[in-house]
Short mmCIF file of C-alpha atoms (C1' of nucleotides) in Angstrom, two decimals:
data_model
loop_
_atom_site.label_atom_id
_atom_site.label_comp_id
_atom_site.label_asym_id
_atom_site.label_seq_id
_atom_site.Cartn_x
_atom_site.Cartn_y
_atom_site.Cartn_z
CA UNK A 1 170.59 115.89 157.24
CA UNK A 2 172.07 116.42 154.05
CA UNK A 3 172.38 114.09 151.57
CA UNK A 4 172.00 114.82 148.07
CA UNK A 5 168.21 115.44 148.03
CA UNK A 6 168.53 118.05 150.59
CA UNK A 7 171.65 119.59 148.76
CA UNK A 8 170.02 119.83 145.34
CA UNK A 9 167.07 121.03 147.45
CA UNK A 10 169.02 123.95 148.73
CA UNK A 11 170.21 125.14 144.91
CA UNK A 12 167.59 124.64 143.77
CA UNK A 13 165.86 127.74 146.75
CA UNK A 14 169.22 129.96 146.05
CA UNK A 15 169.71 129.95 142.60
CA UNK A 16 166.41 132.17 141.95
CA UNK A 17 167.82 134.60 144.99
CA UNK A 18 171.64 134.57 143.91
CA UNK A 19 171.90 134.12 140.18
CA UNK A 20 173.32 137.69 138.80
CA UNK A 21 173.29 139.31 142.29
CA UNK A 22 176.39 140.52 143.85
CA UNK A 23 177.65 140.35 147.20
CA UNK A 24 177.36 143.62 148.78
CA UNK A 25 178.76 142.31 152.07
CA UNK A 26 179.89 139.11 153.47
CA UNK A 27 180.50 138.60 157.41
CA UNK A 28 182.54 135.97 158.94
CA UNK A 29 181.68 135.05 162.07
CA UNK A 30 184.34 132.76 162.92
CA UNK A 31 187.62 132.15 161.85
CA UNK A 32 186.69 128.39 161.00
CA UNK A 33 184.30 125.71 160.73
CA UNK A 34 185.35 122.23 160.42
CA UNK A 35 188.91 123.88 158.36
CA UNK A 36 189.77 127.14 158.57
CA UNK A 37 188.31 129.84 156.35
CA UNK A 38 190.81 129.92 153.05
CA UNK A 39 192.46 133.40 153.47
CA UNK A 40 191.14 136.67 152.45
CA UNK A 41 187.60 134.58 152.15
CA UNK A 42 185.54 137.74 152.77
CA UNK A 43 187.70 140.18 150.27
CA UNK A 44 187.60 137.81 147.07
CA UNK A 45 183.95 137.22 147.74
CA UNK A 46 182.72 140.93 148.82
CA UNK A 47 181.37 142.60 145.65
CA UNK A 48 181.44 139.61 142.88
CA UNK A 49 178.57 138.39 141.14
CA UNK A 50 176.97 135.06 141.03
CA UNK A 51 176.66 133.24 137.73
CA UNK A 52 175.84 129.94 138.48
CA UNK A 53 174.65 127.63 141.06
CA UNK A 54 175.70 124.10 140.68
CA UNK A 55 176.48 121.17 142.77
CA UNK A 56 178.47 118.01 142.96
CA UNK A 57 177.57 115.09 145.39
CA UNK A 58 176.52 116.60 148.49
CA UNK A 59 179.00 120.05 147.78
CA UNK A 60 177.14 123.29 146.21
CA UNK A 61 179.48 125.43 144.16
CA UNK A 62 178.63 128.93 143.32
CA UNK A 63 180.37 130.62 140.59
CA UNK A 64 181.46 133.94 140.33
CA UNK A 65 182.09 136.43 137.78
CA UNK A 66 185.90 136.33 137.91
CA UNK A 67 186.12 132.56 137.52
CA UNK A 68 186.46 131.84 141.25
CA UNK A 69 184.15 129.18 142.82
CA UNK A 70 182.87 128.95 146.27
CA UNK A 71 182.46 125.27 147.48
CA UNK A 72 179.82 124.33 150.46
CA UNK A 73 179.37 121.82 152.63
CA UNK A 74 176.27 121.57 154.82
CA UNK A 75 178.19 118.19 156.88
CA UNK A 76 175.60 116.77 158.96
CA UNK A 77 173.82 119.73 160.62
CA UNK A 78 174.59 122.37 158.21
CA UNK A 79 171.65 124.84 156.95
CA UNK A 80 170.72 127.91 155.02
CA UNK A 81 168.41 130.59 155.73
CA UNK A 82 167.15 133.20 153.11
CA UNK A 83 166.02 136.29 153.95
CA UNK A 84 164.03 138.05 151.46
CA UNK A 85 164.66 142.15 151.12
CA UNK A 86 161.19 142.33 149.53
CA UNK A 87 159.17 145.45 150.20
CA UNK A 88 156.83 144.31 152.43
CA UNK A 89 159.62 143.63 155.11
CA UNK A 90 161.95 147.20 154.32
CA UNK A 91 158.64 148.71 154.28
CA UNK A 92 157.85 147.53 158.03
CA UNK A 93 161.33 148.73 158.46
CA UNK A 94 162.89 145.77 160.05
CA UNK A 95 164.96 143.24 157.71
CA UNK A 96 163.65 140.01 159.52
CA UNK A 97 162.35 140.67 162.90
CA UNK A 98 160.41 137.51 162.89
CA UNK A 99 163.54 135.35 163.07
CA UNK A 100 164.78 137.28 166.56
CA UNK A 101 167.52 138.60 164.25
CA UNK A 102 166.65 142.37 164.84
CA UNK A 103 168.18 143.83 168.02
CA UNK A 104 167.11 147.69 168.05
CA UNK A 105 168.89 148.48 164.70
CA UNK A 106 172.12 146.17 166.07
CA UNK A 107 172.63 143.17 164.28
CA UNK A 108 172.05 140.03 166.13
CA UNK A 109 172.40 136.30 164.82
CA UNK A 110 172.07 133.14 166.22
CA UNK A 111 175.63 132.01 167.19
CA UNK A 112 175.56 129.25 164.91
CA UNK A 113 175.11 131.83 162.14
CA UNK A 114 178.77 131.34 160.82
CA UNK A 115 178.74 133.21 157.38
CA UNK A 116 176.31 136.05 156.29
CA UNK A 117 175.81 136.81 152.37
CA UNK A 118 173.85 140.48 152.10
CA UNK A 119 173.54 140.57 148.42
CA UNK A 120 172.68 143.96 146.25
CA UNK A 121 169.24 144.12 146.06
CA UNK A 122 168.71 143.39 149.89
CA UNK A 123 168.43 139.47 150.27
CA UNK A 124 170.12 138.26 153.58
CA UNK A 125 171.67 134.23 152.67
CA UNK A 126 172.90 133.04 156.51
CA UNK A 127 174.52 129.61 156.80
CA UNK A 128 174.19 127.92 160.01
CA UNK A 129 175.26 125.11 161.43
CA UNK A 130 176.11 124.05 164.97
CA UNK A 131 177.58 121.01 164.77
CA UNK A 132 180.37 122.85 162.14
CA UNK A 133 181.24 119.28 160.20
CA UNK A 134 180.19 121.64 156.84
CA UNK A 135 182.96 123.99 154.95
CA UNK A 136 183.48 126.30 152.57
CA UNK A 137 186.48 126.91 150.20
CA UNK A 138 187.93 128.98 147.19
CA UNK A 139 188.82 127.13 144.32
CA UNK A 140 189.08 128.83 140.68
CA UNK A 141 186.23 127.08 138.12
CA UNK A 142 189.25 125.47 135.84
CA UNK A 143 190.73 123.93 138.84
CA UNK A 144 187.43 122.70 140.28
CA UNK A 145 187.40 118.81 139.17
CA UNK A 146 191.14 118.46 140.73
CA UNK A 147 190.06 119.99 143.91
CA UNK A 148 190.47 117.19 146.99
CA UNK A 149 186.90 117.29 147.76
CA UNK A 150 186.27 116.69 144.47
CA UNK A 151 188.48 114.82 142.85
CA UNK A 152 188.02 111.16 143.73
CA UNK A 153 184.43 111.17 143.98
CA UNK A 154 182.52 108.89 141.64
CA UNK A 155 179.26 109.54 139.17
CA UNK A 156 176.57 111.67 140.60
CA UNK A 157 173.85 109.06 140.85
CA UNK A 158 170.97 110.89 138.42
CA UNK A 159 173.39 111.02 135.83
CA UNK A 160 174.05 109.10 132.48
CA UNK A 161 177.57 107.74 134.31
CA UNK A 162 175.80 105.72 136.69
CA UNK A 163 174.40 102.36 135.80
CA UNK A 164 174.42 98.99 136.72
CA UNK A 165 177.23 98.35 135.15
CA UNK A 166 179.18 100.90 136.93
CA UNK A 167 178.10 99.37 140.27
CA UNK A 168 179.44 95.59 138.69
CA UNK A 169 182.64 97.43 138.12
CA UNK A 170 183.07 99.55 141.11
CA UNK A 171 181.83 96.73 143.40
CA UNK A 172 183.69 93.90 142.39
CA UNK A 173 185.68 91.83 144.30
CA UNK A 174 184.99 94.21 147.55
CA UNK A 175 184.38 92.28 150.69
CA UNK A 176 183.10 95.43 152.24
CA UNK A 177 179.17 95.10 153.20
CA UNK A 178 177.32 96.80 150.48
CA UNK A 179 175.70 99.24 152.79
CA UNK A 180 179.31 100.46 153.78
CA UNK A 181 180.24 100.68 149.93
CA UNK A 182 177.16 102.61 148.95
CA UNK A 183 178.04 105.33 151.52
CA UNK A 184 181.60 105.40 149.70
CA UNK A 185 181.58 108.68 147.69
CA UNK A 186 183.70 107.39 145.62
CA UNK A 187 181.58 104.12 144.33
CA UNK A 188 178.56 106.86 144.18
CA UNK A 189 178.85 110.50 144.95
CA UNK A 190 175.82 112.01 147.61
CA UNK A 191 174.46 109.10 149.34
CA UNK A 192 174.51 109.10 153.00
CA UNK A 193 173.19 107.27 155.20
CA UNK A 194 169.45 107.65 154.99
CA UNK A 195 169.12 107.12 151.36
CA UNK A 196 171.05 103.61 151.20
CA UNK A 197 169.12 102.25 153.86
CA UNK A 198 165.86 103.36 151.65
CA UNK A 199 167.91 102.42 148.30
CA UNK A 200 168.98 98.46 149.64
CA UNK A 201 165.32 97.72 150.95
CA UNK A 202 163.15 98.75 147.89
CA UNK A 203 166.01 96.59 146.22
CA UNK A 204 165.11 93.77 148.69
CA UNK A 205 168.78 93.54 149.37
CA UNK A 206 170.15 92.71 152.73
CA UNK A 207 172.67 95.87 154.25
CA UNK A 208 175.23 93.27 155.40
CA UNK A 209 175.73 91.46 152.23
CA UNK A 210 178.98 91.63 150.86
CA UNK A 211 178.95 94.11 148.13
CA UNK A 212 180.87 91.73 145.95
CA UNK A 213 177.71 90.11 145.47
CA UNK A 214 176.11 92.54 144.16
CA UNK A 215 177.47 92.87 140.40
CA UNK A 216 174.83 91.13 138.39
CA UNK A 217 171.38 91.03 138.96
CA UNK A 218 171.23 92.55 141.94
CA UNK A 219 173.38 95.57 140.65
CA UNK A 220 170.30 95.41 138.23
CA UNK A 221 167.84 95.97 140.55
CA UNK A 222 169.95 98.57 142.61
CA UNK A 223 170.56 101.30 140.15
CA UNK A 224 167.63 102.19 139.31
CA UNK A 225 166.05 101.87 142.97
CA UNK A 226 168.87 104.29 143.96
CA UNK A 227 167.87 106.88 140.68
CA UNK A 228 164.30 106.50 141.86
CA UNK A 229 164.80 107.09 145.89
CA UNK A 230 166.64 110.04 144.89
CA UNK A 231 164.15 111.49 142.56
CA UNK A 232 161.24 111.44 145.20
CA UNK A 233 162.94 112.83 147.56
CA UNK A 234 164.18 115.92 145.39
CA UNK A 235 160.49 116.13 143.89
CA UNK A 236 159.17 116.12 147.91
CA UNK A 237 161.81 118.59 148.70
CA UNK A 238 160.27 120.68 146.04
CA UNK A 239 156.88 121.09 147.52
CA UNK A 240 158.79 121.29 151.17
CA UNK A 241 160.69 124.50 149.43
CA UNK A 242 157.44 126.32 148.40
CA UNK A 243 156.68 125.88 151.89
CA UNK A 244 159.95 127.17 153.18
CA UNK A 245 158.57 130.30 150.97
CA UNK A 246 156.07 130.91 153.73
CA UNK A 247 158.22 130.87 156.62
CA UNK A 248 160.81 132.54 155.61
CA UNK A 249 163.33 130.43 153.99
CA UNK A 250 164.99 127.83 155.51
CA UNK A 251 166.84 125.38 153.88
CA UNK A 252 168.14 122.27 154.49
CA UNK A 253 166.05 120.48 156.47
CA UNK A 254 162.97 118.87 155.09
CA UNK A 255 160.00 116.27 156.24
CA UNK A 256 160.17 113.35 154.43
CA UNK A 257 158.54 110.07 155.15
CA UNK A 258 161.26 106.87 154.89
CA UNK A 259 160.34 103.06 154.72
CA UNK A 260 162.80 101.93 156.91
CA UNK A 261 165.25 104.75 158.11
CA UNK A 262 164.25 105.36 162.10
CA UNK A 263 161.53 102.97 161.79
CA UNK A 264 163.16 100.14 164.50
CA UNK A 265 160.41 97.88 165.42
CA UNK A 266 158.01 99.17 163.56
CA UNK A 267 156.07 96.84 160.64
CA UNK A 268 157.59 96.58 157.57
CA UNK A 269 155.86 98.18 154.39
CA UNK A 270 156.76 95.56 151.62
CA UNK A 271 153.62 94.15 150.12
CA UNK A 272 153.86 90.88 148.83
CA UNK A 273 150.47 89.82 146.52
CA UNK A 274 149.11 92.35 148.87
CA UNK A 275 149.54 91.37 152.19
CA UNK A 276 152.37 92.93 153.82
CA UNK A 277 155.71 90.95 154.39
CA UNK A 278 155.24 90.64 158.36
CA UNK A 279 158.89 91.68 159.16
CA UNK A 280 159.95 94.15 161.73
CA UNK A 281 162.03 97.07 160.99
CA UNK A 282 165.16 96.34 162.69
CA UNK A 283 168.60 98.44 163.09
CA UNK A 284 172.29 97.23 163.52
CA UNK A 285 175.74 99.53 163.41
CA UNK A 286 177.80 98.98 160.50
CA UNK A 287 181.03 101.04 160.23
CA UNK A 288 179.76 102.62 163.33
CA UNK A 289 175.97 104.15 161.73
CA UNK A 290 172.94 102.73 162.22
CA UNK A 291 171.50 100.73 159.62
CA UNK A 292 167.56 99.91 159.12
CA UNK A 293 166.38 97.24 157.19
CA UNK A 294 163.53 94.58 156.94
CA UNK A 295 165.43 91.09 158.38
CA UNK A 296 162.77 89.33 156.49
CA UNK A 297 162.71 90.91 152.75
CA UNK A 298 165.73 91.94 152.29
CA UNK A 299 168.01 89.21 151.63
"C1'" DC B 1 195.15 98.91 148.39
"C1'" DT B 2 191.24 97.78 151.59
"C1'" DC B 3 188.75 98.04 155.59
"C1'" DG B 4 187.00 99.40 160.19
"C1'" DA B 5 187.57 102.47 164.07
"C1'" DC B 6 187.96 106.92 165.49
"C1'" DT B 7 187.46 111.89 165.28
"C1'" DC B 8 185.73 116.72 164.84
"C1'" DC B 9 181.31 119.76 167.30
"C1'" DT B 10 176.84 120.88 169.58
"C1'" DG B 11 172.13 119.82 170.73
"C1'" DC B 12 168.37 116.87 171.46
"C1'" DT B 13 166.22 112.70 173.38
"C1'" DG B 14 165.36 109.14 176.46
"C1'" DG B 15 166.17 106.63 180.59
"C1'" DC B 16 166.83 106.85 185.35
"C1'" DT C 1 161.83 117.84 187.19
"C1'" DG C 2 166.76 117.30 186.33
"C1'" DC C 3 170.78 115.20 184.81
"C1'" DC C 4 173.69 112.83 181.79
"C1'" DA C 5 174.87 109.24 178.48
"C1'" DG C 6 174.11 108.22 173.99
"C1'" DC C 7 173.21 109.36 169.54
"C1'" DA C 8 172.82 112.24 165.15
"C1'" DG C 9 171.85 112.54 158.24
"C1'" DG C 10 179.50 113.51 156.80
"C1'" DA C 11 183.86 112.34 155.65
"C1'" DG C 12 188.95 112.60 156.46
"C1'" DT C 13 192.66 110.13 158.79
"C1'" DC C 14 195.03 106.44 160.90
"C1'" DG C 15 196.61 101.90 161.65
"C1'" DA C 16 196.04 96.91 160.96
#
DNA sequence: CTCGACTCCTGCTGGC
DNA sequence: TGCCAGCAGGAGTCGA
């Protein structure tokens, strides 16, 4: 599920729990996930403190005390779990017994569990994912913009880079449909799929247009539809997160309600002088995903 | 360079 | 009920 709502959604549930703590233990339950582990992963992380939790696109980097920088990627099915060492749960003696991860004083995970942070003061981070399409990597934090993952991708969508003038410039003469250049990191870093779909029909814009098309007015309406998709869905993974509080921290994965994405046949919600546009969600593959969109309003 | 097709992995859903 | 094909929110690679 992650796109960059979710992502940002996830720092912003770790960085209370991991800013200033240090990694008493880290297990690696695997020797890979969609690369290999970079080597000695465990010993440069084991016993180094967190300064910072940031993130880029879709990646979340955590920064360490001696300059080094973990980067994560949740892929499509990736997740993290926090595990609170409050009192209440060392006082009942059992670290997190309602997750089925207590086994009679053994430790037992889920086998999708791939990497296990136990930080100092008793908080358990676990990142799971079964599919294994995320990563993780050591880079240093001087060498982080040249990094591969990083180093084509273009402005982060919320930021002051990211206008519609950059979309006139980065979509120019492409013959691409715009719905397969908006899932291009490098035109705009952390939209996936989901999010363009929601982006292209609040901007009325048809999915299979070509994106060189788009510079002008159109780029005018997109950019700030994009900025404002992505805002609501941070702000309503907010409130999701307090919930996550309650059950016991899991991140990643959060309800949301979409306009178009997984809506096939259903009505579409555009009002028009307040009656409703009449069109039919419908769906189509493009670059092998599916696509949702209103056939009628979006144009 | 640009573009689409294909690929990695596992689990869930929906149709028979 | 059971089985299996199809599909899933990412992104790198390959070949045209």
């Amino acid at each position: 599920m992650p796109e960059l709502p979710e992502v940002e959604t996830v720092r912003r549930g770790l960085e209370p729990a991991m800013t200033g703590r240090r990694f008493a233990r880290v297990l690696q339950r695997r020797p890979d996930l969609r690369f290999p582990f970079p080597p000695r992963f465990v010993a440069r992380l084991t016993g180094r403190t967190v300064t910072r939790l940031g993130r880029r696109a879709k990646y979340l980097t955590v920064t360490l005390d001696d300059g080094a920088v973990l980067i994560v990627h949740l892929g499509m099915s990736g997740r993290i779990l926090i595990h609170p060492g409050d009192g209440v749960r060392t006082q009942l003696g059992s670290f997190h017994q309602d997750a089925g991860h207590q086994d009679g004083g053994a430790e037992a995970f889920d086998k999708h569990d791939h990497v296990v942070f136990d930080l100092d003061d008793g908080t358990r981070i676990i990142f799971n994912d079964h599919r294994r399409f995320g990563f993780m990597d050591l880079t240093d934090e001087d060498a982080l913009d040249a990094h591969p993952a990083f180093a084509r991708l273009g402005p982060e969508p919320l930021g002051n880079a990211f206008s519609a003038a950059h979309l006139d410039t980065a979509l120019m003469g492409k013959r691409t449909p715009v719905k397969a250049a908006l899932l291009d990191q490098r035109i705009v870093a952390g939209l996936g799929n989901i999010y363009v779909c929601e982006a292209l029909w609040r901007a009325g814009i048809s999915p299979r247009r070509q994106a060189l098309s788009i510079p002008g007015i159109r780029a005018q309406r997109l950019a700030p539809v994009i900025r404002q998709v992505l805002e609501e869905a941070i702000v309503a993974g907010g409130s999701s997160l307090r919930d996550y509080r309650h059950t016991d921290g899991e991140l990643g994965y959060f309800q949301h309600s979409f306009a178009v994405y997984d809506r096939e046949g259903e009505p579409c919600r555009t009002q028009k002088d307040e009656k409703p546009c009449g069109g039919t969600i419908g769906r189509i593959v493009q670059a092998g995903r599916s696509t949702f969109f209103c056939p009628r309003c979006q144009r």
